[in-house]
MMTF fields as JSON, N, C-alpha, C and O atoms, coordinates in Angstrom:
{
  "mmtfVersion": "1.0.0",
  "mmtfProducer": "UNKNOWN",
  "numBonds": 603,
  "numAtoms": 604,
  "numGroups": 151,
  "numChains": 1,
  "numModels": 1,
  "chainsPerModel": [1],
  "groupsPerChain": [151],
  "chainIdList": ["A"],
  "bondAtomList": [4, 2, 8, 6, 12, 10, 16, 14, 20, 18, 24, 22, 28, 26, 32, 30, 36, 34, 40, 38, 44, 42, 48, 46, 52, 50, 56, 54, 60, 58, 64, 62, 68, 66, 72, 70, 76, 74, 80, 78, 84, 82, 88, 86, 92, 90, 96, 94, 100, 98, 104, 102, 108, 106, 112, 110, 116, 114, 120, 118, 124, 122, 128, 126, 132, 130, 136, 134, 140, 138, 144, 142, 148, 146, 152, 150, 156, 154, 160, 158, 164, 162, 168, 166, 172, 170, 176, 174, 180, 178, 184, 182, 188, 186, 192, 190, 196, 194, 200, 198, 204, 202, 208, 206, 212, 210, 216, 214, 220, 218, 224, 222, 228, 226, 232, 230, 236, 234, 240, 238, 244, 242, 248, 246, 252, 250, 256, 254, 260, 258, 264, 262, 268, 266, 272, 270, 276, 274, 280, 278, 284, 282, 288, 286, 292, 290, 296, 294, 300, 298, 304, 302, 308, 306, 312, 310, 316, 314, 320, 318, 324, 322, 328, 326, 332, 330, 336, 334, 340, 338, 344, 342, 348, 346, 352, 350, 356, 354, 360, 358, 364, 362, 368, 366, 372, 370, 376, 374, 380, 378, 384, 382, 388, 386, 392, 390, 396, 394, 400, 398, 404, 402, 408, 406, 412, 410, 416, 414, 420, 418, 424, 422, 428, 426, 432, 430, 436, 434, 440, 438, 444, 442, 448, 446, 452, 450, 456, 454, 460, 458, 464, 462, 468, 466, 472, 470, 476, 474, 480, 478, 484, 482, 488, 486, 492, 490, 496, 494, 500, 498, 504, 502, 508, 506, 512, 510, 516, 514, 520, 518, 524, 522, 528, 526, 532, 530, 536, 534, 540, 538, 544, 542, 548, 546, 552, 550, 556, 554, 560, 558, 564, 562, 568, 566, 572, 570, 576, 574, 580, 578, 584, 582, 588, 586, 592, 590, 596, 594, 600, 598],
  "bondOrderList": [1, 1, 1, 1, 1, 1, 1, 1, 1, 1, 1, 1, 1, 1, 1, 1, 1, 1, 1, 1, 1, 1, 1, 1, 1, 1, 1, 1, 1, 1, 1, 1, 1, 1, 1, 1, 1, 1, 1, 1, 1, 1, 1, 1, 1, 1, 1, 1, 1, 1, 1, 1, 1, 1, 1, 1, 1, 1, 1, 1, 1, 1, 1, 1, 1, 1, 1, 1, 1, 1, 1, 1, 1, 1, 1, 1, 1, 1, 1, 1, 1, 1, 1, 1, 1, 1, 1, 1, 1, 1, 1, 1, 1, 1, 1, 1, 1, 1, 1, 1, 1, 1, 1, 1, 1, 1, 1, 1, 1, 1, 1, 1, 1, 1, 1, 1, 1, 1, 1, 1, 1, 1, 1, 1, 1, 1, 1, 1, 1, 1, 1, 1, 1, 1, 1, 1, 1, 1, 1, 1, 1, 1, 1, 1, 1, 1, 1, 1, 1, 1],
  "groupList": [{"groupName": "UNK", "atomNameList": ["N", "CA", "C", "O"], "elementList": ["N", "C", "C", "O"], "formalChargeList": [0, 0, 0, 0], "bondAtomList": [1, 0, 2, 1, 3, 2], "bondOrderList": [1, 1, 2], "singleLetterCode": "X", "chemCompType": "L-PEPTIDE LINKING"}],
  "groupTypeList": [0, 0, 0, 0, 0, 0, 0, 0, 0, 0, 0, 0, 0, 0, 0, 0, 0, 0, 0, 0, 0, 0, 0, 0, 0, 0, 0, 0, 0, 0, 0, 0, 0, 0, 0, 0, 0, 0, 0, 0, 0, 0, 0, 0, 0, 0, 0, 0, 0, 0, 0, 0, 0, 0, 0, 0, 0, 0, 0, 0, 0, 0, 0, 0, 0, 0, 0, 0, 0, 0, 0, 0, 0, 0, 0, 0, 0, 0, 0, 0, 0, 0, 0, 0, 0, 0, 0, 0, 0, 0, 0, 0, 0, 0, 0, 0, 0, 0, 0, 0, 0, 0, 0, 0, 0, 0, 0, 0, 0, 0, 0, 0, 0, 0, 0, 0, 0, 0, 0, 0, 0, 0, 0, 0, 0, 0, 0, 0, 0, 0, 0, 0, 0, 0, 0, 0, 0, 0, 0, 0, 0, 0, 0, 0, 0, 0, 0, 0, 0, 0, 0],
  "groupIdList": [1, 2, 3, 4, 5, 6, 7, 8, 9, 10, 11, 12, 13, 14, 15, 16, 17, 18, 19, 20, 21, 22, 23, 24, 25, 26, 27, 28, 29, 30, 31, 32, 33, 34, 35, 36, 37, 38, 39, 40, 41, 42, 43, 44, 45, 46, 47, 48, 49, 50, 51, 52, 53, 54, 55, 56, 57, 58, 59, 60, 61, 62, 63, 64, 65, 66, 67, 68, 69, 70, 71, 72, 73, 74, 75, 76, 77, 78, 79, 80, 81, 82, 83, 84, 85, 86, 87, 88, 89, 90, 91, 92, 93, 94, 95, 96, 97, 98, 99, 100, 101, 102, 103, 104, 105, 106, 107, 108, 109, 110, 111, 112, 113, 114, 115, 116, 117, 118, 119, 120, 121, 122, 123, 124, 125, 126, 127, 128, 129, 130, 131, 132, 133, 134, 135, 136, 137, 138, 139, 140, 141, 142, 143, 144, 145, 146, 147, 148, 149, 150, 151],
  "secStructList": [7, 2, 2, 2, 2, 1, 1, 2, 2, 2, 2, 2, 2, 2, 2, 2, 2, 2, 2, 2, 2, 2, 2, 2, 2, 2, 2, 2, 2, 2, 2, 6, 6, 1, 1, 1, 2, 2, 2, 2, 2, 2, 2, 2, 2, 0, 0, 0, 0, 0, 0, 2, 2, 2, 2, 1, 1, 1, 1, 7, 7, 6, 6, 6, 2, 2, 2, 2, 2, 7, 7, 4, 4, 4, 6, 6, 6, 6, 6, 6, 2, 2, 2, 2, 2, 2, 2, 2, 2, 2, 2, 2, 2, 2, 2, 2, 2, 2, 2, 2, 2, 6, 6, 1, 1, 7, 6, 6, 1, 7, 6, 6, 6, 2, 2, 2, 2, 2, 2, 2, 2, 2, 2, 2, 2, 2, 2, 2, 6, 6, 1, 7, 7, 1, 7, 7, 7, 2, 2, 2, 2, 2, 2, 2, 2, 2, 2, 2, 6, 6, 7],
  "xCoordList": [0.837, 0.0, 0.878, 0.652, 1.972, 2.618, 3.541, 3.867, 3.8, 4.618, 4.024, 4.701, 2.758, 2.367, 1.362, 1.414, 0.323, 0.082, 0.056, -0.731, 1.708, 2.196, 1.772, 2.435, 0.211, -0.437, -1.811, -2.11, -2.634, -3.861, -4.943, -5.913, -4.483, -5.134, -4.988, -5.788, -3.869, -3.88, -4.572, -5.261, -4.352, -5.385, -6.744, -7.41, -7.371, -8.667, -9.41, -10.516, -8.035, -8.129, -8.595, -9.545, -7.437, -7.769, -8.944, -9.638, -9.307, -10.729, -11.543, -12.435, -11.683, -12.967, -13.308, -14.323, -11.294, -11.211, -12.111, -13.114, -11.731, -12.259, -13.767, -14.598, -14.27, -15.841, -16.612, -17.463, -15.83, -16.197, -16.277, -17.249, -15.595, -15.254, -16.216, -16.473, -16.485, -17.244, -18.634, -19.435, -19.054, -20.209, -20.498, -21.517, -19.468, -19.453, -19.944, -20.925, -18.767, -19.338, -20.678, -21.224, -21.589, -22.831, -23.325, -24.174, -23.189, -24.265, -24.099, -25.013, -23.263, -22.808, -23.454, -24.449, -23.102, -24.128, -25.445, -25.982, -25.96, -27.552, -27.938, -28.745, -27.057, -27.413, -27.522, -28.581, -26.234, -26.173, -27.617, -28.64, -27.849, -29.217, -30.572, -31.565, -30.794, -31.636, -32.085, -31.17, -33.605, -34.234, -34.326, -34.765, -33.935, -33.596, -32.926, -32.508, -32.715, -31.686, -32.316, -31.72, -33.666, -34.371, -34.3, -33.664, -35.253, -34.704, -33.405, -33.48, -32.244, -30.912, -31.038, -30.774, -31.331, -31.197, -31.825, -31.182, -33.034, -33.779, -33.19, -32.76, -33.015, -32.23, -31.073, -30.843, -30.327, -28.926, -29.637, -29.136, -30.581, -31.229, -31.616, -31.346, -32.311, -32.9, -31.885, -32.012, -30.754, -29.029, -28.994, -29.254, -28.569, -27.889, -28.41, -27.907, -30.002, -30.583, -31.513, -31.879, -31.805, -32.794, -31.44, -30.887, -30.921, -30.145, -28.69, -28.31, -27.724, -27.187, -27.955, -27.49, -28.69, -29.591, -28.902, -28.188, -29.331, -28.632, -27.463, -26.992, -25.997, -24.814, -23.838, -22.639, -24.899, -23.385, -23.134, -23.825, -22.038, -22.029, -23.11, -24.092, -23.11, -24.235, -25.682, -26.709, -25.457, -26.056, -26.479, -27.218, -25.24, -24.646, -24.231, -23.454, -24.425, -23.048, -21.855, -21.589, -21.391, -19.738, -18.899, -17.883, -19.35, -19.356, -19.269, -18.485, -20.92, -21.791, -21.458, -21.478, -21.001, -20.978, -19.749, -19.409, -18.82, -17.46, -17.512, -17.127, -18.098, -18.359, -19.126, -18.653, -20.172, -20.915, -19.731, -19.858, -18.541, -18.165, -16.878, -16.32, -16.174, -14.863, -15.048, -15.84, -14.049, -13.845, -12.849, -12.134, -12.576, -11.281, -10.051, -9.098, -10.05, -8.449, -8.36, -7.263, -8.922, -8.843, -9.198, -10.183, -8.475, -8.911, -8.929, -9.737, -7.905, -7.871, -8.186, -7.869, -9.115, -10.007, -11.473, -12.225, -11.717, -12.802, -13.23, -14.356, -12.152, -12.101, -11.712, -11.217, -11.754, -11.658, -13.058, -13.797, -13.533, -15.175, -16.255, -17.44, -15.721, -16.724, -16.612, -17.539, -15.323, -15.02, -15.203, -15.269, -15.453, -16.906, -17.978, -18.602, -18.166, -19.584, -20.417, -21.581, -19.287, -19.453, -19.312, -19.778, -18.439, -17.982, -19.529, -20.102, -20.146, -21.182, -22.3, -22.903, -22.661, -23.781, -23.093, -23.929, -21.974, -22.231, -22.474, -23.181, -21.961, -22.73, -24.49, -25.263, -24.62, -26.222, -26.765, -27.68, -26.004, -26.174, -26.194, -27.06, -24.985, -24.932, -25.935, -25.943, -26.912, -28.091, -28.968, -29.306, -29.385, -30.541, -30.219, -31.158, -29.043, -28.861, -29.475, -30.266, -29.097, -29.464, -31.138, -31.858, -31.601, -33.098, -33.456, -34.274, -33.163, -33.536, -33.776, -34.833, -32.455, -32.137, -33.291, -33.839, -33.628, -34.264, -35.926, -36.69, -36.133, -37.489, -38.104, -39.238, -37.599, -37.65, -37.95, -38.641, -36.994, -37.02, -37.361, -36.633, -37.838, -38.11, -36.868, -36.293, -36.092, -35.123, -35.378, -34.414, -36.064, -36.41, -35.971, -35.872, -35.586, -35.217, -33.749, -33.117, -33.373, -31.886, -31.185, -31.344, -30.37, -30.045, -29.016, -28.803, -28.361, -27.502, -29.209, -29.587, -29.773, -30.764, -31.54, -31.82, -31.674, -32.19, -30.887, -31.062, -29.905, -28.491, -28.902, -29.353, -28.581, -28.303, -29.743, -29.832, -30.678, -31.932, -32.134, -32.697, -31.412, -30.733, -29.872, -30.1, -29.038, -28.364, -29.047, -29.191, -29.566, -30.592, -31.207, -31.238, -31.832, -32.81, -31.926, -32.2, -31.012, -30.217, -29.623, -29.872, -29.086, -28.495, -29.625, -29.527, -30.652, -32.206, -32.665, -32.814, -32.878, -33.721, -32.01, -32.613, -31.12, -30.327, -30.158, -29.76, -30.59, -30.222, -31.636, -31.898, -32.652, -34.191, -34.387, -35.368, -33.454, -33.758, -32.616, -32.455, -31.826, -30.68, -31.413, -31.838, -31.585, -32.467, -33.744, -34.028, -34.248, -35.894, -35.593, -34.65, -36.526, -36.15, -37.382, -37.418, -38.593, -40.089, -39.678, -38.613, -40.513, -40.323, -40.855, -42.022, -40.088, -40.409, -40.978, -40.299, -42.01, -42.048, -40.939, -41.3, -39.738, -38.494, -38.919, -39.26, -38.934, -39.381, -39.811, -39.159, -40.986, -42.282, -41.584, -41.332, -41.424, -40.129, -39.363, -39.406, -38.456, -37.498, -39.018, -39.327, -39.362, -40.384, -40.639, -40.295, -41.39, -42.137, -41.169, -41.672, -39.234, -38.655, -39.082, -39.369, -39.038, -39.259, -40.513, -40.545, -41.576, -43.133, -43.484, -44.703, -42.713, -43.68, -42.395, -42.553, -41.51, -40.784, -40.489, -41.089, -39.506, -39.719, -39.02, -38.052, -39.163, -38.811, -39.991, -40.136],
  "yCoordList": [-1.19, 0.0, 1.248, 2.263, 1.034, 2.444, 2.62, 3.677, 1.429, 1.535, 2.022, 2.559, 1.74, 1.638, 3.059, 3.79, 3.365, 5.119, 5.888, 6.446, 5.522, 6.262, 5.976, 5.913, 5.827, 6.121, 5.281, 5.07, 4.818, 4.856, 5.57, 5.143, 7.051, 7.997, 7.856, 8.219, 7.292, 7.767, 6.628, 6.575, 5.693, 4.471, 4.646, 4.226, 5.266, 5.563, 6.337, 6.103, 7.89, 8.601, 8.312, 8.767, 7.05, 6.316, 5.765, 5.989, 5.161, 4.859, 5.415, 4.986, 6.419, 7.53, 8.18, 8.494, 8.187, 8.808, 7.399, 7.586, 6.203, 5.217, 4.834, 4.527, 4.829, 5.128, 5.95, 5.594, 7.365, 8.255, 7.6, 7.88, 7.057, 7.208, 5.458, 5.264, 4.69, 3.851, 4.328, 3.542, 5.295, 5.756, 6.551, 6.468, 7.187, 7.983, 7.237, 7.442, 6.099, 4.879, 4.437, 4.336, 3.996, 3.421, 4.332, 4.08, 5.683, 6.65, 6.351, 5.721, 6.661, 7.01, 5.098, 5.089, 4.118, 2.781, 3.254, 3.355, 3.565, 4.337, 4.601, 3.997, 6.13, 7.051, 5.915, 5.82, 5.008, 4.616, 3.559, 4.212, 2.589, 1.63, 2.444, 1.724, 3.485, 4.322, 5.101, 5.517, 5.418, 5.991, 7.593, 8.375, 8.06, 9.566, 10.194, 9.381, 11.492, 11.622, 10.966, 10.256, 11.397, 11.234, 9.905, 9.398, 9.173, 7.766, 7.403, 6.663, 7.499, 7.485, 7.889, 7.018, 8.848, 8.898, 8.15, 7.603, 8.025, 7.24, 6.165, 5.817, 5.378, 3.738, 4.003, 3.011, 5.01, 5.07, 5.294, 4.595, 6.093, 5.914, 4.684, 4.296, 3.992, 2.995, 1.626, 1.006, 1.491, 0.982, 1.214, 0.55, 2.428, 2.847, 2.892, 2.918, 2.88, 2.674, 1.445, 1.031, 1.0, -0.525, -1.495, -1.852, -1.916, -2.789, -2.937, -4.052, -1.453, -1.533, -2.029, -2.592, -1.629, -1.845, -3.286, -3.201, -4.586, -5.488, -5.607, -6.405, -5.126, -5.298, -4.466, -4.633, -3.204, -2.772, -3.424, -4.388, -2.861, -3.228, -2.502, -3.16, -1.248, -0.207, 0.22, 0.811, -0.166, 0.208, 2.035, 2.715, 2.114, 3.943, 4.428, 3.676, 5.588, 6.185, 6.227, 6.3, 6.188, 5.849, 7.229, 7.345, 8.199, 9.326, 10.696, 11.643, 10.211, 10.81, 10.707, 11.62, 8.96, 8.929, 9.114, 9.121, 9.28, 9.66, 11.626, 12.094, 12.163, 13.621, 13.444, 14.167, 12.617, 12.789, 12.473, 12.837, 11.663, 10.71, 11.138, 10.717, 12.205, 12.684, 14.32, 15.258, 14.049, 15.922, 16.299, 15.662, 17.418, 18.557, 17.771, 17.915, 16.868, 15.969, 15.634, 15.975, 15.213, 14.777, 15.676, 15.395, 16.974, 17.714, 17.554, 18.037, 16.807, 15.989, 15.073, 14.608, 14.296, 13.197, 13.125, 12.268, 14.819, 15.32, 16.361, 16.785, 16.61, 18.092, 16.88, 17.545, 15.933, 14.834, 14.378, 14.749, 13.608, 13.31, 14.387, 14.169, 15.342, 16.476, 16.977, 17.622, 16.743, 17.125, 16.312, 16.662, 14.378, 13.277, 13.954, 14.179, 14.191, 14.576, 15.81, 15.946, 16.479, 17.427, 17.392, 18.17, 16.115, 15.625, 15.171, 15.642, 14.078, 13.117, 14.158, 14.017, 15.151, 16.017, 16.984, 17.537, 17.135, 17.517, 16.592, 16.884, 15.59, 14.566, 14.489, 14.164, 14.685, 14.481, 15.776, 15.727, 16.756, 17.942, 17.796, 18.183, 17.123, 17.1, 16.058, 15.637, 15.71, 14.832, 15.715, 15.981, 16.224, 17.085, 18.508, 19.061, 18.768, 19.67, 19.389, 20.131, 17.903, 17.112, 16.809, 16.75, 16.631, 16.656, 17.751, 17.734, 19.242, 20.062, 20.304, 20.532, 20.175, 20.048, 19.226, 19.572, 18.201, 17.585, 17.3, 16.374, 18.823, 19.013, 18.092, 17.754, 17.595, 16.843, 17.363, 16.816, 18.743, 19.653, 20.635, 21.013, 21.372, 22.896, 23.348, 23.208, 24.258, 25.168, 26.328, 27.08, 26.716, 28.108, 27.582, 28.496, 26.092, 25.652, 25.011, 24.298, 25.565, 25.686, 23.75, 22.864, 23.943, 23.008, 22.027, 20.815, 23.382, 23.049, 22.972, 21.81, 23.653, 23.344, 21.536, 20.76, 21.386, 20.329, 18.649, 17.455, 19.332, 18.342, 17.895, 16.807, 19.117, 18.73, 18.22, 17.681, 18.423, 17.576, 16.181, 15.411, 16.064, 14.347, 13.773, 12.966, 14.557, 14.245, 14.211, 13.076, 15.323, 15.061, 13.968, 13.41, 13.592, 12.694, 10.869, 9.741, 11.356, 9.581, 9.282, 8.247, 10.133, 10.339, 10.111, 9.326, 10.902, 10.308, 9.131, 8.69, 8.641, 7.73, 6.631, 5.735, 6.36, 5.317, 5.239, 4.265, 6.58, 6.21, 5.984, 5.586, 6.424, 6.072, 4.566, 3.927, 4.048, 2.564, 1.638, 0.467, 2.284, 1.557, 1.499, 0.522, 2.811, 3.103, 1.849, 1.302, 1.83, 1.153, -0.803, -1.489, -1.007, -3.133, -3.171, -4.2, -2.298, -2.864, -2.815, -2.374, -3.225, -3.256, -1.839, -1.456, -1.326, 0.154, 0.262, -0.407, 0.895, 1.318, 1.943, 2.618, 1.737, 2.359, 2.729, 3.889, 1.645, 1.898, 3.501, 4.532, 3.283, 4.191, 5.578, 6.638, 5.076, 6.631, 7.174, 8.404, 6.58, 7.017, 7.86, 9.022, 6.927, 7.822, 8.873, 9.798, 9.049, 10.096, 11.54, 12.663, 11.199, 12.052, 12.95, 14.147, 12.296, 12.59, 13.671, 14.787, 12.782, 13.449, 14.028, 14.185, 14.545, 15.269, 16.634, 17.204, 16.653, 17.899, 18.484, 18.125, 19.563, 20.379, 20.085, 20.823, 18.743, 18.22, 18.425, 18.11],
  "zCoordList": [0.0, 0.0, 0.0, -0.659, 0.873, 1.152, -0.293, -0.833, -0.66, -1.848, -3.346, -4.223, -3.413, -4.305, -4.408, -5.397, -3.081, -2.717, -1.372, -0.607, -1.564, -0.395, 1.24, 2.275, 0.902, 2.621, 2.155, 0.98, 3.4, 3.678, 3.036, 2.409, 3.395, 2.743, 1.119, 0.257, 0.987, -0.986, -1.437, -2.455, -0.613, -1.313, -1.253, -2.199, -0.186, -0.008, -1.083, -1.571, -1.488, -2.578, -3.676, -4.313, -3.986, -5.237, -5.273, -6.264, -4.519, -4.407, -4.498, -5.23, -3.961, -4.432, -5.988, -6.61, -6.311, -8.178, -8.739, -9.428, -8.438, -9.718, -9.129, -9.983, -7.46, -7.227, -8.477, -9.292, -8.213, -9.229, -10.869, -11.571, -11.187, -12.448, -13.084, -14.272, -12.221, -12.332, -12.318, -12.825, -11.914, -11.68, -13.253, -13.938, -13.486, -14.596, -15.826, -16.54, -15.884, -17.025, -17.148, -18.247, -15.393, -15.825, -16.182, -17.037, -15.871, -16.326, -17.913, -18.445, -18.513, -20.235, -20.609, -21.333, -20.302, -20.308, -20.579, -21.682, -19.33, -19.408, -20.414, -21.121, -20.692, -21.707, -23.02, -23.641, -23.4, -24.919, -24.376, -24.581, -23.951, -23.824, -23.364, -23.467, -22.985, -23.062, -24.315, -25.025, -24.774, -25.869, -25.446, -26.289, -24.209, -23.851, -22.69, -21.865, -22.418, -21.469, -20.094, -19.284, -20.058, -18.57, -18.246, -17.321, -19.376, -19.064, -18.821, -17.841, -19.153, -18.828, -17.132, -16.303, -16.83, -15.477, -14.587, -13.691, -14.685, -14.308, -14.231, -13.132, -15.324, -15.265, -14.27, -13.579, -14.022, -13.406, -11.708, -10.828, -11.385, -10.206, -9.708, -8.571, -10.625, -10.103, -9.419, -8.363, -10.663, -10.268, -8.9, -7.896, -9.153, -7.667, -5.937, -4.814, -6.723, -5.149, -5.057, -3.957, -5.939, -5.75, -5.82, -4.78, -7.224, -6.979, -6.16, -5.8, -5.831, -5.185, -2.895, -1.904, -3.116, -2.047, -1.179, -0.18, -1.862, -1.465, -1.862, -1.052, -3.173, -3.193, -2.585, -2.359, -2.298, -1.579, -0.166, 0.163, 0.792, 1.805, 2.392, 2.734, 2.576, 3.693, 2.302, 2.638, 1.052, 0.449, -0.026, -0.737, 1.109, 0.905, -0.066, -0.654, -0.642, -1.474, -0.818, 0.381, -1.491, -0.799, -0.817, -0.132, -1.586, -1.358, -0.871, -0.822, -0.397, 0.627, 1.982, 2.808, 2.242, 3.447, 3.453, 4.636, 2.755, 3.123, 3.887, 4.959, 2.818, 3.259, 4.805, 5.682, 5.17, 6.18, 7.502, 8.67, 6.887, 8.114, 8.441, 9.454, 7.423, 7.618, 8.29, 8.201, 8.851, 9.422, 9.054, 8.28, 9.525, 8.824, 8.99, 8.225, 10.057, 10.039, 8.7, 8.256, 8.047, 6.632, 5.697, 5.014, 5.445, 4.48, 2.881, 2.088, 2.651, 1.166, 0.873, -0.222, 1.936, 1.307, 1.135, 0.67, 1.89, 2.272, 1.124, 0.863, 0.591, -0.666, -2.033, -2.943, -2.286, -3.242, -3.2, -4.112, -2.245, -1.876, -2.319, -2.57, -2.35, -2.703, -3.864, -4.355, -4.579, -6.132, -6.778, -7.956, -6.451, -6.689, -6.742, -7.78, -6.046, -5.849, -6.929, -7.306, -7.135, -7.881, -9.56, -10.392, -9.739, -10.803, -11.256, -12.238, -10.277, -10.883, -11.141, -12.204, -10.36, -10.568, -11.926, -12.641, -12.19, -13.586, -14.654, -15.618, -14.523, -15.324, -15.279, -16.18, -14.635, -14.228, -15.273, -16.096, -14.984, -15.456, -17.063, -17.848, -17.315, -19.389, -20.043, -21.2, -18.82, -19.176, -19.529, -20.682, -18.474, -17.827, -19.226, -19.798, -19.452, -21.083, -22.032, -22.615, -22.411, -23.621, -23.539, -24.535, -22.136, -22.367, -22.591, -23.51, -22.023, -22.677, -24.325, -24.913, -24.839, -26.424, -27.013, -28.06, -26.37, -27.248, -26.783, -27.056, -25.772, -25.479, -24.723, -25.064, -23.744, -23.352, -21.45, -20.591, -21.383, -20.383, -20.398, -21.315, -20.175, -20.286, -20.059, -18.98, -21.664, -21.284, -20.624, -20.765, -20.101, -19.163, -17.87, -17.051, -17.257, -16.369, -16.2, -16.979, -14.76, -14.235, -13.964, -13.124, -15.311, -15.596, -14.503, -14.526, -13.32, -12.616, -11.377, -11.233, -10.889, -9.967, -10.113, -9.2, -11.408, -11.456, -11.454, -11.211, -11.786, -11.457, -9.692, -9.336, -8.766, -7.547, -6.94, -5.837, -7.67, -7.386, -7.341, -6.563, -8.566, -8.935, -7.312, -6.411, -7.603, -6.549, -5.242, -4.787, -4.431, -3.58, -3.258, -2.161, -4.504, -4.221, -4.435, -4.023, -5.14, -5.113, -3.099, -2.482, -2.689, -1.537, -0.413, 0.53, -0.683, -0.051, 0.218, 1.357, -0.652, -1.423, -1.011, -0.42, -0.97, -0.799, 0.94, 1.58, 1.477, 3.089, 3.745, 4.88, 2.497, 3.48, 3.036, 3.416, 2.251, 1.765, 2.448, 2.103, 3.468, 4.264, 5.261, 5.878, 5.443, 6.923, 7.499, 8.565, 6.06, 6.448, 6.333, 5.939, 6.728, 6.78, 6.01, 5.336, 5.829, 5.618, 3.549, 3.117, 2.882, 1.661, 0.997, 1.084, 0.507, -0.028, -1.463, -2.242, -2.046, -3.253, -4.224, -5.188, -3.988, -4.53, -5.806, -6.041, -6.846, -8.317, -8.245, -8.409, -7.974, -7.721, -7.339, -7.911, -6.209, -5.74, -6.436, -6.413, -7.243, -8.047, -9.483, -9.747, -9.838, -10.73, -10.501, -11.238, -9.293, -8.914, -8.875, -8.914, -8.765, -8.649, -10.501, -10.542, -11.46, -12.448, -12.693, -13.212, -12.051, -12.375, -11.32, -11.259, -10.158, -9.684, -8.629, -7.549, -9.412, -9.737, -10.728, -11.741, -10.859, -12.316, -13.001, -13.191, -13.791, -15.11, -15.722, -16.903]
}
């Protein structure tokens, strides 16, 4: 480990760059087996919080809970976790463009407001589905993020 990144910390690092960057891929997956941007997201929601549900370990973002679980002792794994974070919601974002483009969104609407909405609601929706044991309407949930905000 130490040989290869330096520290604990750099391995963790690394981990978060290729978290990130695995995440990046299913999205662009999505997008090419998907018939539009929304659907693309949608399919990448549903991934991340129904079927990761039972594969991950906490069924957490790995992310998220890194930001929730680190403090300032760790300022560069904490300012990496958040430039994830920021990375995937612009991705979310060059979706949420392309539905516009193709009328799909209302361009009169804030393309970066509706990114961190995505986000919002994946981060939600994965800790109210860790949180809970009873069987959830997830599907349904994830939909409803679609139809009954301002997309």
């Amino acid at each position: 480990i130490y040989a290869t990144f330096g520290s604990k910390e750099g391995l963790f690092k690394e981990t978060l760059v290729r978290y990130t960057q695995q995440g990046i891929e299913q999205l662009s997956q999505n997008r090419t087996d998907a018939s539009s941007p929304l659907e693309a997201l949608n399919a990448f929601m549903k991934q991340l919080i129904i079927e990761k549900r039972v594969s991950s370990p906490s069924g957490m973002c790995m992310l998220a809970k890194t930001v929730a679980e680190l403090t300032d002792e760790q300022p560069e794994l904490l300012k990496e976790a958040k430039k994830s974070l920021r990375i995937m919601e612009g991705e979310f974002e060059k979706l949420i463009i392309e539905a516009q483009d193709v009328g799909q969104v209302d361009k009169e609407k804030d393309s970066k407001q509706l990114a961190r909405h995505i986000q919002i609601q994946i981060a939600g929706l994965r800790a109210y589905a860790s949180a809970s044991d009873a069987d959830l309407p997830l599907e349904q949930m994830i939909d409803d993020v679609f139809t009954h905000y301002p997309f």
